[in-house]
Short mmCIF file of C-alpha atoms and ligand atoms in Angstrom, two decimals:
data_model
loop_
_atom_site.label_atom_id
_atom_site.label_comp_id
_atom_site.label_asym_id
_atom_site.label_seq_id
_atom_site.Cartn_x
_atom_site.Cartn_y
_atom_site.Cartn_z
CA MET A 1 91.46 54.43 61.40
CA GLU A 2 89.76 57.73 62.04
CA LYS A 3 91.51 60.94 63.12
CA ARG A 4 89.62 63.66 64.99
CA GLU A 5 91.09 67.14 65.21
CA LEU A 6 90.10 69.00 68.39
CA THR A 7 90.86 72.35 69.98
CA CYS A 8 91.34 71.99 73.72
CA ILE A 9 89.14 74.28 75.77
CA GLY A 10 90.98 73.55 79.00
CA CYS A 11 92.79 76.88 79.04
CA PRO A 12 93.36 79.90 76.81
CA LEU A 13 96.31 78.30 74.98
CA GLY A 14 93.81 76.31 72.89
CA CYS A 15 96.14 73.48 71.87
CA SER A 16 95.26 71.50 68.71
CA ILE A 17 94.87 67.88 69.71
CA THR A 18 94.58 64.87 67.39
CA VAL A 19 92.76 61.77 68.58
CA THR A 20 93.19 58.57 66.55
CA LEU A 21 90.27 56.16 66.76
CA GLU A 22 89.87 52.61 65.52
CA ASN A 23 86.36 51.08 65.64
CA GLY A 24 85.41 53.74 68.17
CA GLU A 25 88.37 52.91 70.42
CA ILE A 26 90.98 55.55 71.22
CA LYS A 27 94.39 54.47 69.88
CA ASP A 28 96.36 57.64 70.27
CA VAL A 29 96.10 61.20 71.58
CA SER A 30 98.70 63.78 70.51
CA GLY A 31 99.23 67.52 70.53
CA TYR A 32 98.23 68.27 74.14
CA THR A 33 100.49 70.30 76.41
CA CYS A 34 99.23 69.10 79.78
CA LYS A 35 97.14 66.40 81.44
CA ARG A 36 94.04 68.57 81.30
CA GLY A 37 94.23 68.50 77.52
CA HIS A 38 94.73 64.74 77.44
CA ASP A 39 91.65 64.23 79.65
CA TYR A 40 89.62 66.71 77.64
CA ALA A 41 90.42 64.99 74.32
CA ARG A 42 89.47 61.52 75.61
CA LYS A 43 86.20 62.84 77.02
CA GLU A 44 85.42 64.96 73.96
CA VAL A 45 85.38 61.96 71.61
CA THR A 46 83.51 59.66 74.01
CA ASN A 47 81.24 61.81 76.22
CA PRO A 48 81.71 65.54 75.60
CA THR A 49 80.85 67.66 78.64
CA ARG A 50 80.60 71.37 79.46
CA ILE A 51 80.17 73.67 82.45
CA VAL A 52 76.96 75.64 81.93
CA THR A 53 76.75 79.19 83.31
CA SER A 54 73.58 81.25 83.36
CA THR A 55 71.40 83.41 85.63
CA VAL A 56 68.19 82.88 87.57
CA ARG A 57 65.57 85.36 88.66
CA LEU A 58 66.10 86.88 92.10
CA THR A 59 63.68 88.43 94.57
CA GLY A 60 64.22 90.35 97.79
CA SER A 61 67.59 91.90 96.95
CA THR A 62 68.33 95.02 99.03
CA THR A 63 70.70 96.25 96.32
CA GLY A 64 68.04 95.84 93.66
CA ALA A 65 69.67 92.96 91.81
CA ALA A 66 67.15 91.30 89.46
CA VAL A 67 69.10 88.13 88.77
CA VAL A 68 71.89 86.11 90.29
CA SER A 69 74.53 84.28 88.27
CA CYS A 70 74.95 80.52 88.59
CA LYS A 71 76.71 77.50 87.15
CA THR A 72 76.61 73.71 87.10
CA ALA A 73 78.73 72.52 90.02
CA GLN A 74 80.44 70.06 87.65
CA ASP A 75 80.54 69.62 83.90
CA ILE A 76 77.44 68.03 82.40
CA PRO A 77 76.90 66.12 79.13
CA LYS A 78 76.87 68.55 76.22
CA GLY A 79 73.47 67.20 75.03
CA LYS A 80 71.86 68.36 78.29
CA ILE A 81 72.76 72.07 77.99
CA PHE A 82 69.36 73.22 76.68
CA GLU A 83 67.40 71.10 79.18
CA ILE A 84 69.38 72.71 81.99
CA VAL A 85 68.75 76.29 80.89
CA ALA A 86 65.04 75.44 80.41
CA ALA A 87 64.93 74.12 84.00
CA LEU A 88 66.61 77.30 85.23
CA ARG A 89 63.81 79.41 83.75
CA GLN A 90 61.48 77.89 86.39
CA VAL A 91 63.77 78.80 89.29
CA THR A 92 63.50 81.95 91.45
CA ALA A 93 66.14 82.56 94.09
CA HIS A 94 65.62 84.68 97.19
CA ALA A 95 68.23 87.09 98.49
CA PRO A 96 70.52 86.92 100.33
CA VAL A 97 72.42 84.41 98.21
CA LYS A 98 75.99 83.26 98.79
CA ILE A 99 78.49 81.78 96.36
CA GLY A 100 78.01 77.99 96.39
CA ASP A 101 74.37 78.05 97.53
CA VAL A 102 72.43 75.33 95.68
CA LEU A 103 69.73 77.01 93.57
CA LEU A 104 68.51 73.84 91.87
CA ALA A 105 69.42 70.30 92.92
CA ASP A 106 69.99 67.52 90.32
CA ALA A 107 69.36 69.75 87.33
CA ALA A 108 67.60 68.01 84.42
CA GLY A 109 68.39 64.59 85.88
CA THR A 110 72.12 65.01 85.47
CA GLY A 111 72.78 64.51 89.17
CA VAL A 112 74.59 67.86 89.10
CA ASP A 113 73.48 70.87 91.21
CA ILE A 114 73.21 74.44 90.03
CA VAL A 115 75.09 76.72 92.43
CA ALA A 116 75.19 80.52 92.81
CA THR A 117 78.38 82.23 91.65
CA LYS A 118 77.78 85.60 93.29
CA ASN A 119 77.18 86.97 96.76
CA VAL A 120 74.04 89.10 96.66
CA GLN A 121 72.41 90.91 99.56
CA MET B 1 91.12 114.08 102.72
CA ARG B 2 94.65 112.72 102.42
CA TYR B 3 95.72 109.18 101.52
CA ASP B 4 99.10 107.70 100.70
CA ILE B 5 97.69 105.72 97.78
CA VAL B 6 94.45 106.38 95.93
CA ILE B 7 93.33 103.77 93.42
CA ILE B 8 91.04 104.86 90.61
CA GLY B 9 88.70 101.94 89.84
CA GLY B 10 87.64 98.94 91.96
CA GLY B 11 87.73 96.23 89.31
CA PRO B 12 90.20 93.34 89.24
CA ALA B 13 93.22 95.63 88.73
CA GLY B 14 92.28 98.09 91.46
CA LEU B 15 91.50 95.38 94.00
CA SER B 16 94.73 93.52 93.33
CA ALA B 17 96.79 96.75 93.47
CA ALA B 18 95.19 97.68 96.78
CA ILE B 19 95.79 94.25 98.35
CA ALA B 20 99.43 94.17 97.23
CA ALA B 21 100.04 97.72 98.49
CA TYR B 22 98.54 96.77 101.85
CA ASP B 23 100.66 93.64 102.07
CA ALA B 24 103.73 95.72 101.24
CA GLY B 25 103.04 97.80 104.36
CA CYS B 26 100.86 100.71 103.26
CA ARG B 27 97.88 101.38 105.60
CA SER B 28 96.52 104.52 103.98
CA ILE B 29 94.75 103.27 100.84
CA LEU B 30 91.50 104.40 99.23
CA ILE B 31 89.72 102.80 96.28
CA LEU B 32 87.30 104.95 94.27
CA GLU B 33 84.68 102.99 92.29
CA ARG B 34 81.97 104.50 90.13
CA ASP B 35 79.70 101.45 90.09
CA VAL B 36 77.37 100.22 92.87
CA GLN B 37 79.71 97.34 93.73
CA LEU B 38 83.38 96.32 93.66
CA GLY B 39 84.57 93.85 91.00
CA GLY B 40 84.16 95.92 87.84
CA ILE B 41 83.36 94.24 84.57
CA LEU B 42 83.84 90.76 86.12
CA ASN B 43 80.35 91.10 87.63
CA GLN B 44 78.76 90.76 84.21
CA CYS B 45 81.18 88.09 82.94
CA ILE B 46 79.20 85.17 84.36
CA HIS B 47 80.94 82.56 82.16
CA ASN B 48 83.73 80.40 83.53
CA GLY B 49 87.36 80.37 82.52
CA PHE B 50 88.86 82.89 84.98
CA GLY B 51 91.58 82.18 87.49
CA LEU B 52 93.12 78.96 86.22
CA HIS B 53 96.53 80.59 86.36
CA THR B 54 96.05 82.21 89.78
CA PHE B 55 93.92 79.72 91.68
CA GLY B 56 94.41 76.50 89.70
CA GLU B 57 90.68 76.21 89.09
CA GLU B 58 88.22 77.69 86.63
CA LEU B 59 86.04 80.32 88.15
CA THR B 60 83.27 82.51 86.77
CA GLY B 61 83.88 86.29 86.69
CA PRO B 62 81.82 87.07 89.85
CA GLU B 63 83.57 84.26 91.73
CA TYR B 64 87.02 85.53 90.68
CA ALA B 65 86.04 89.06 91.75
CA ALA B 66 84.65 87.81 95.08
CA ARG B 67 88.02 86.25 96.03
CA TYR B 68 89.72 89.65 95.69
CA ILE B 69 86.83 91.53 97.25
CA THR B 70 87.03 89.23 100.29
CA GLN B 71 90.78 89.84 100.58
CA ALA B 72 90.28 93.60 100.37
CA LEU B 73 87.50 93.52 103.01
CA ASP B 74 89.58 91.28 105.31
CA ARG B 75 92.31 93.92 105.21
CA LYS B 76 89.72 96.64 105.87
CA ILE B 77 90.92 98.58 102.83
CA GLU B 78 88.80 101.70 102.45
CA TYR B 79 86.66 102.21 99.38
CA LYS B 80 83.91 104.50 98.12
CA LEU B 81 81.22 103.19 95.77
CA ASN B 82 79.01 105.17 93.39
CA THR B 83 81.85 107.64 93.26
CA MET B 84 82.78 109.28 90.03
CA VAL B 85 86.23 110.83 89.69
CA LEU B 86 85.85 114.08 87.79
CA SER B 87 89.46 115.11 87.46
CA ILE B 88 92.95 114.52 88.73
CA SER B 89 95.61 117.23 88.70
CA GLU B 90 99.29 116.70 87.92
CA ASP B 91 100.13 117.21 91.62
CA LYS B 92 97.79 114.33 92.53
CA HIS B 93 94.77 116.24 93.75
CA ILE B 94 91.61 114.28 93.01
CA THR B 95 88.12 115.74 92.61
CA ALA B 96 85.30 113.21 92.84
CA VAL B 97 81.58 113.23 93.47
CA ASN B 98 78.99 110.97 95.06
CA ARG B 99 75.41 111.30 96.35
CA GLU B 100 76.16 111.12 100.08
CA GLU B 101 79.16 113.35 100.29
CA GLY B 102 78.74 115.61 97.27
CA LEU B 103 82.01 116.97 96.00
CA ILE B 104 85.05 115.21 97.48
CA GLU B 105 88.59 116.59 97.37
CA ILE B 106 91.42 114.13 98.01
CA ASP B 107 95.18 114.59 98.05
CA ALA B 108 97.25 111.51 97.28
CA ARG B 109 100.96 110.89 97.56
CA ALA B 110 100.69 108.18 94.92
CA ILE B 111 97.90 107.24 92.49
CA ILE B 112 97.29 103.94 90.73
CA LEU B 113 95.18 104.17 87.57
CA THR B 114 93.02 101.08 87.14
CA MET B 115 90.01 102.30 85.20
CA GLY B 116 89.96 99.36 82.80
CA CYS B 117 88.75 99.65 79.21
CA ARG B 118 85.65 100.24 77.17
CA GLU B 119 84.39 98.84 73.89
CA ARG B 120 85.36 100.33 70.59
CA SER B 121 82.40 101.77 68.82
CA ARG B 122 84.08 102.44 65.47
CA GLY B 123 82.56 99.33 63.91
CA ALA B 124 79.18 101.04 63.94
CA LEU B 125 80.27 104.26 62.40
CA ASN B 126 81.00 103.20 58.85
CA ILE B 127 77.92 101.05 58.36
CA PRO B 128 75.44 102.52 55.91
CA GLY B 129 71.70 102.58 56.54
CA TYR B 130 69.52 104.03 59.29
CA ARG B 131 70.28 103.92 62.99
CA PRO B 132 67.29 101.92 64.18
CA ALA B 133 66.88 100.43 67.64
CA GLY B 134 68.36 96.98 68.14
CA ILE B 135 72.04 97.83 67.73
CA TYR B 136 74.06 97.14 70.87
CA SER B 137 77.68 96.71 71.78
CA ALA B 138 78.31 93.16 72.91
CA GLY B 139 79.24 94.39 76.38
CA THR B 140 76.00 96.35 76.74
CA ALA B 141 74.04 93.28 75.72
CA GLN B 142 76.03 91.26 78.25
CA ARG B 143 75.11 93.69 81.01
CA LEU B 144 71.42 93.68 80.01
CA VAL B 145 71.17 89.86 79.90
CA ASN B 146 73.42 88.97 82.83
CA MET B 147 72.66 91.74 85.31
CA GLU B 148 69.25 93.04 84.41
CA GLY B 149 67.72 89.81 83.11
CA PHE B 150 66.60 91.54 79.92
CA MET B 151 66.97 89.99 76.47
CA PRO B 152 67.75 92.61 73.85
CA GLY B 153 66.57 90.55 70.86
CA ARG B 154 65.54 87.21 69.32
CA ARG B 155 67.33 86.98 65.96
CA VAL B 156 70.86 88.20 66.18
CA VAL B 157 73.74 89.02 63.85
CA ILE B 158 77.12 89.71 65.51
CA LEU B 159 79.79 91.86 63.86
CA GLY B 160 83.27 91.24 65.24
CA SER B 161 84.64 88.06 66.76
CA GLY B 162 86.23 89.48 69.91
CA ASP B 163 85.76 87.33 73.00
CA ILE B 164 82.75 89.26 74.33
CA GLY B 165 80.97 88.77 71.00
CA LEU B 166 81.69 85.04 71.06
CA ILE B 167 80.59 84.71 74.67
CA MET B 168 77.39 86.62 73.91
CA ALA B 169 76.64 84.39 70.89
CA ARG B 170 76.46 81.46 73.31
CA ARG B 171 74.69 83.39 76.02
CA MET B 172 71.91 84.64 73.79
CA THR B 173 71.52 81.19 72.24
CA LEU B 174 71.07 79.69 75.70
CA GLU B 175 68.47 82.35 76.47
CA GLY B 176 66.45 81.30 73.45
CA ALA B 177 67.68 83.66 70.73
CA LYS B 178 68.82 82.52 67.31
CA VAL B 179 72.30 83.78 66.51
CA LEU B 180 72.47 83.68 62.73
CA VAL B 181 76.13 84.50 62.05
CA VAL B 182 79.25 86.08 63.47
CA ALA B 183 80.95 88.22 60.82
CA GLU B 184 84.62 89.21 61.24
CA LEU B 185 86.26 91.83 59.03
CA LEU B 186 89.75 90.37 59.48
CA PRO B 187 90.90 87.03 58.03
CA TYR B 188 91.33 85.69 61.60
CA SER B 189 89.34 85.92 64.83
CA GLY B 190 90.47 88.19 67.61
CA GLY B 191 88.89 85.84 70.16
CA LEU B 192 90.39 82.86 71.97
CA LYS B 193 90.25 79.50 70.14
CA ARG B 194 88.47 77.92 73.10
CA ASN B 195 85.66 80.45 72.73
CA ILE B 196 85.24 79.63 69.03
CA VAL B 197 84.89 75.95 70.00
CA GLN B 198 82.57 76.25 72.97
CA CYS B 199 80.59 79.34 72.01
CA LEU B 200 80.17 78.93 68.24
CA ASN B 201 80.96 75.37 67.15
CA ASP B 202 78.98 73.83 70.02
CA PHE B 203 75.88 75.62 68.76
CA ASP B 204 76.59 75.45 64.99
CA ILE B 205 76.85 79.22 64.74
CA PRO B 206 78.77 80.09 61.58
CA LEU B 207 81.82 82.36 61.77
CA LYS B 208 82.43 84.23 58.55
CA LEU B 209 85.96 85.63 58.38
CA SER B 210 86.76 88.50 55.99
CA HIS B 211 83.12 89.63 56.09
CA THR B 212 81.49 92.84 57.17
CA VAL B 213 78.07 94.42 57.50
CA VAL B 214 77.17 96.41 54.39
CA ASN B 215 73.56 97.32 55.13
CA ILE B 216 71.21 97.67 58.07
CA GLU B 217 67.50 97.59 57.30
CA GLY B 218 64.66 98.87 59.45
CA LYS B 219 63.61 102.36 60.48
CA GLU B 220 62.27 101.98 64.04
CA ARG B 221 63.92 98.62 64.81
CA VAL B 222 66.49 96.53 62.95
CA SER B 223 64.65 94.21 60.50
CA GLY B 224 67.50 92.85 58.45
CA ILE B 225 71.27 92.87 58.03
CA THR B 226 73.29 92.30 54.87
CA ILE B 227 76.88 91.17 55.12
CA ALA B 228 79.44 90.75 52.32
CA GLU B 229 82.88 89.32 51.90
CA VAL B 230 85.76 91.78 51.87
CA GLY B 231 88.91 91.67 49.74
CA PRO B 232 92.48 92.16 50.96
CA ASP B 233 91.77 95.93 50.95
CA ARG B 234 88.91 95.26 53.43
CA LYS B 235 86.40 96.65 50.93
CA PRO B 236 83.19 94.63 50.27
CA ILE B 237 83.27 92.47 47.12
CA PRO B 238 80.11 93.08 45.03
CA GLY B 239 78.04 89.95 44.46
CA THR B 240 79.01 88.29 47.76
CA GLU B 241 76.16 89.78 49.82
CA ILE B 242 74.17 87.55 52.18
CA HIS B 243 70.98 88.81 53.76
CA TYR B 244 69.64 87.88 57.22
CA ASP B 245 66.20 88.68 58.69
CA CYS B 246 66.96 89.76 62.23
CA ASP B 247 66.01 92.20 64.96
CA THR B 248 69.36 92.75 66.63
CA LEU B 249 72.95 93.59 65.69
CA LEU B 250 75.71 93.17 68.29
CA LEU B 251 79.02 94.88 67.76
CA SER B 252 82.14 93.29 69.20
CA CYS B 253 84.92 95.31 67.67
CA GLY B 254 87.56 95.20 70.38
CA LEU B 255 88.41 97.09 73.54
CA ILE B 256 90.24 100.32 74.14
CA PRO B 257 91.83 101.55 77.41
CA GLU B 258 89.75 104.17 79.19
CA ASN B 259 92.11 107.08 79.66
CA GLU B 260 90.11 110.29 79.78
CA LEU B 261 91.28 110.96 83.34
CA SER B 262 94.89 110.07 82.55
CA ARG B 263 94.92 112.41 79.56
CA GLY B 264 93.30 115.14 81.67
CA MET B 265 96.12 115.00 84.19
CA GLY B 266 98.79 115.10 81.45
CA VAL B 267 100.07 111.50 81.49
CA ASP B 268 101.85 110.52 78.25
CA ILE B 269 99.68 108.08 76.27
CA SER B 270 101.04 105.55 73.78
CA PRO B 271 99.37 105.89 70.36
CA VAL B 272 99.74 102.11 69.91
CA THR B 273 98.16 100.82 73.16
CA ASN B 274 96.07 103.90 73.93
CA GLY B 275 97.33 103.44 77.46
CA PRO B 276 99.96 105.33 79.50
CA VAL B 277 103.63 104.87 78.64
CA VAL B 278 105.17 103.21 81.69
CA ASP B 279 108.56 102.24 83.06
CA GLU B 280 109.73 99.11 84.94
CA SER B 281 107.69 100.18 87.98
CA LEU B 282 104.54 100.64 85.85
CA GLN B 283 104.98 104.33 86.60
CA THR B 284 103.62 106.79 84.05
CA SER B 285 105.32 109.96 82.82
CA ILE B 286 104.16 111.63 86.06
CA PRO B 287 106.24 110.42 89.05
CA GLY B 288 104.11 108.69 91.64
CA VAL B 289 101.30 107.92 89.19
CA PHE B 290 101.12 104.23 88.22
CA ALA B 291 98.88 102.27 85.83
CA ALA B 292 97.93 98.64 85.53
CA GLY B 293 95.45 96.30 83.94
CA ASN B 294 93.28 97.11 80.95
CA VAL B 295 93.73 100.87 81.34
CA LEU B 296 97.39 100.28 80.50
CA HIS B 297 96.91 97.81 77.63
CA VAL B 298 94.08 95.39 76.94
CA HIS B 299 94.79 91.94 78.41
CA ASP B 300 93.39 88.54 77.32
CA LEU B 301 93.37 87.11 80.82
CA VAL B 302 92.26 88.63 84.10
CA ASP B 303 94.91 86.59 85.88
CA TYR B 304 97.58 88.71 84.19
CA VAL B 305 95.68 91.88 85.07
CA SER B 306 95.78 90.91 88.72
CA GLU B 307 99.48 90.03 88.49
CA GLU B 308 100.38 93.29 86.78
CA ALA B 309 98.29 95.37 89.20
CA ALA B 310 99.90 93.69 92.21
CA ALA B 311 103.30 94.77 90.83
CA ALA B 312 101.97 98.33 90.50
CA GLY B 313 100.72 98.22 94.09
CA ARG B 314 104.16 97.16 95.39
CA ALA B 315 105.89 99.73 93.17
CA ALA B 316 103.69 102.50 94.59
CA VAL B 317 104.71 101.54 98.13
CA ARG B 318 108.40 101.53 97.11
CA TYR B 319 107.93 104.96 95.58
CA LEU B 320 106.46 106.26 98.84
CA SER B 321 109.44 104.98 100.87
CA GLN B 322 112.26 105.98 98.52
CA GLY B 323 111.33 106.79 94.98
CA GLU B 324 110.11 110.33 95.35
CA THR B 325 113.73 111.44 95.14
CA ALA B 326 115.27 108.60 93.13
CA GLU B 327 117.32 109.43 90.04
CA ARG B 328 116.24 107.56 86.97
CA HIS B 329 118.31 106.07 84.14
CA GLU B 330 115.72 104.57 81.84
CA ILE B 331 116.77 102.31 78.96
CA PRO B 332 114.08 102.16 76.28
CA VAL B 333 112.91 98.63 75.34
CA THR B 334 113.40 98.35 71.57
CA PHE B 335 111.94 95.67 69.31
CA GLU B 336 111.59 94.39 65.75
CA GLY B 337 109.97 91.60 63.73
CA GLY B 338 106.30 92.49 64.01
CA ILE B 339 106.05 93.51 67.67
CA ARG B 340 103.70 96.47 68.13
CA TYR B 341 104.57 97.59 71.65
CA THR B 342 106.03 96.48 74.96
CA VAL B 343 104.90 97.10 78.54
CA PRO B 344 107.00 98.46 80.16
CA ALA B 345 108.35 100.74 77.44
CA SER B 346 111.55 101.44 79.37
CA ILE B 347 113.56 99.88 82.20
CA ASP B 348 115.95 101.29 84.79
CA PRO B 349 117.81 98.11 85.83
CA LYS B 350 118.67 99.66 89.22
CA LEU B 351 115.00 100.07 90.04
CA VAL B 352 113.92 96.55 89.13
CA ALA B 353 112.89 95.02 92.49
CA ASP B 354 111.51 91.61 91.52
CA ASP B 355 111.69 89.63 88.31
CA LEU B 356 110.09 91.73 85.61
CA VAL B 357 107.40 90.50 83.19
CA LEU B 358 107.68 92.09 79.75
CA ARG B 359 104.37 91.93 77.90
CA PHE B 360 103.85 92.60 74.20
CA ARG B 361 101.66 91.90 71.21
CA VAL B 362 102.44 91.30 67.54
CA GLY B 363 100.64 92.97 64.63
CA GLY B 364 99.71 89.94 62.49
CA VAL B 365 99.43 86.17 62.53
CA MET B 366 102.91 84.56 62.19
CA LYS B 367 103.93 80.94 62.20
CA LYS B 368 107.13 79.18 63.34
CA ARG B 369 108.86 82.05 65.13
CA VAL B 370 111.57 82.44 67.71
CA VAL B 371 111.36 85.24 70.25
CA LYS B 372 114.64 86.50 71.70
CA LEU B 373 115.33 88.89 74.52
CA LEU B 374 118.72 90.53 74.09
CA LEU B 375 120.68 92.44 76.70
CA ASP B 376 123.49 94.33 74.94
CA GLY B 377 123.21 91.84 72.09
CA ASP B 378 123.33 88.83 74.42
CA ALA B 379 120.34 86.49 73.98
CA VAL B 380 119.37 85.89 77.60
CA LEU B 381 116.05 84.30 76.68
CA THR B 382 114.99 82.36 73.55
CA ARG B 383 111.51 81.05 73.14
CA LYS B 384 110.06 79.04 70.24
CA ARG B 385 106.55 80.13 69.22
CA PRO B 386 104.74 77.85 66.71
CA VAL B 387 102.02 80.48 66.24
CA MET B 388 101.86 84.14 67.21
CA ALA B 389 98.69 86.21 66.77
CA PRO B 390 97.54 89.76 67.61
CA GLY B 391 94.85 88.26 69.86
CA GLU B 392 97.36 86.63 72.18
CA MET B 393 99.53 88.63 74.50
CA GLU B 394 103.13 87.42 74.77
CA GLU B 395 105.18 87.40 77.93
CA LEU B 396 108.91 87.27 78.66
CA LYS B 397 110.34 87.18 82.16
CA LEU B 398 113.42 89.34 82.65
CA THR B 399 115.00 88.12 85.89
CA LYS B 400 117.15 90.06 88.34
CA ASP B 401 119.94 87.57 87.62
CA MET B 402 119.91 88.40 83.91
CA LEU B 403 120.17 92.11 84.75
CA ASP B 404 122.88 91.54 87.39
CA ALA B 405 124.94 89.70 84.77
CA HIS B 406 124.92 92.87 82.65
CA PRO B 407 126.03 95.64 85.03
CA SER B 408 126.72 98.28 82.36
CA LEU B 409 123.62 97.61 80.31
CA THR B 410 122.72 100.09 77.57
CA ARG B 411 120.41 98.15 75.24
CA ILE B 412 117.31 95.98 75.84
CA HIS B 413 115.97 94.51 72.65
CA ILE B 414 113.34 91.97 71.65
CA THR B 415 113.29 90.25 68.26
CA VAL B 416 110.85 87.93 66.55
CA GLU B 417 112.61 85.86 63.87
CA GLU B 418 111.68 83.04 61.58
CA ALA B 419 112.68 79.71 63.13
S1 SF4 C 1 96.26 70.91 76.50
FE1 SF4 C 1 96.67 71.93 78.47
S2 SF4 C 1 97.84 73.74 77.80
FE2 SF4 C 1 96.82 72.99 75.97
S3 SF4 C 1 94.86 74.13 75.85
FE3 SF4 C 1 94.47 72.20 76.93
S4 SF4 C 1 94.64 72.75 79.10
FE4 SF4 C 1 95.67 74.37 77.95
#
């Protein structure tokens, strides 16, 4: 039996969660306060994922903005974080940009789009 | 110019106060914002984690701001950008300036102070060595990277483990920098646990508690930083020095409410929070002047800033319709057991309109505690707290029903006891 101690990142409470594993199989999850934490803990020991936030270069902004902020539309495997930011370095967005606009489709082969998180004129 | 309510600052607090005041019936509202856009500091906080409490989903800072900006625009609430407030007088006369209009004079019947906070710079002051280029506050670095697309350095040491420092450790790592270490003077981090996990642990960035910077090398530009462990007296312990070759030092030593304008107009400021002393209506020592958000006390979560500011917006409207003449019987909120302050600092039960949220912080990390809210010695609320820490704001909800059950109330007291 293996016990893994995690800190939930689901919300600012940061609950301490213990996952008990046997031969790589989850036997027990304890310490979470809500379902979000339960889901997070199961994922974290099997396939940890994160939302990635960053910026991409912007041209044509009438307000002079040089970059626009963006994020992965869903969480992506933790191991793909650096590939995603590397892919974003090749992207240039053109103003105007609206929240939710896709700036890069299927980033780094994750099947997840990168979307804008700011309205820029 | 005359307005019923003038709001100083168009960040999350100012926007929320304006929307709530509008929804409470006020149609003469003006927001004054010094930046080029509404939304305040949220515009540079591009990470996610905002709004879970308010919207039930995790938003980035600009997305959270956009929801409030949209609501303010839908209501056609007036605002002026690029507008710097120079001074406010005790009788609510505001002097401001911007490029298009020059000097602007505004008379307000009520004012809501929502100027937010700024970063403490004290961390930098006691560090020996030269003052080379390459030393930034974490918030300045955040603005450079996230809004100007400029990377301030490649090899980075961070002093202070406040949330902005942790967030910037991840951000600069993603942008290709090597963050060597985060050093924290205190034996615990002031940042949220989730940020230690996803900003440091995810990238194997070490956090050294009870450590501080003892030397900065480099004349033109930072070339190296030495940190050392500190003892219980917070003095460096000889022989524990660790040296890092680096070109950048970020300082993340906490936030402090921005109250130059409030002080200038004569509002009483709490030496503990560095924000105005307020009553149940979030009204300062000057009648008709309210405060909310980080200008009042530094919050951990923007959701609570919005909530608090909305209460201030409603209170300002109540003041306009009745309060200018109301008699006040304020009961101070007293406390013991490690609590440093409460907001509000006093309550007039007769003037409590909705349920009232009491917010406070403790001075040190404490385990297995019970928090009690006592009205005339009666424990109306008891809450178990497995861990309490200075980095986490506590909340208690004082309901109208609790107050109504104590009609001749004279004492409001909060205790933190061992469980
Ligand atoms: S378990 Fe639920 S309450 Fe606890 S940190 Fe995770 S999301 Fe928050």
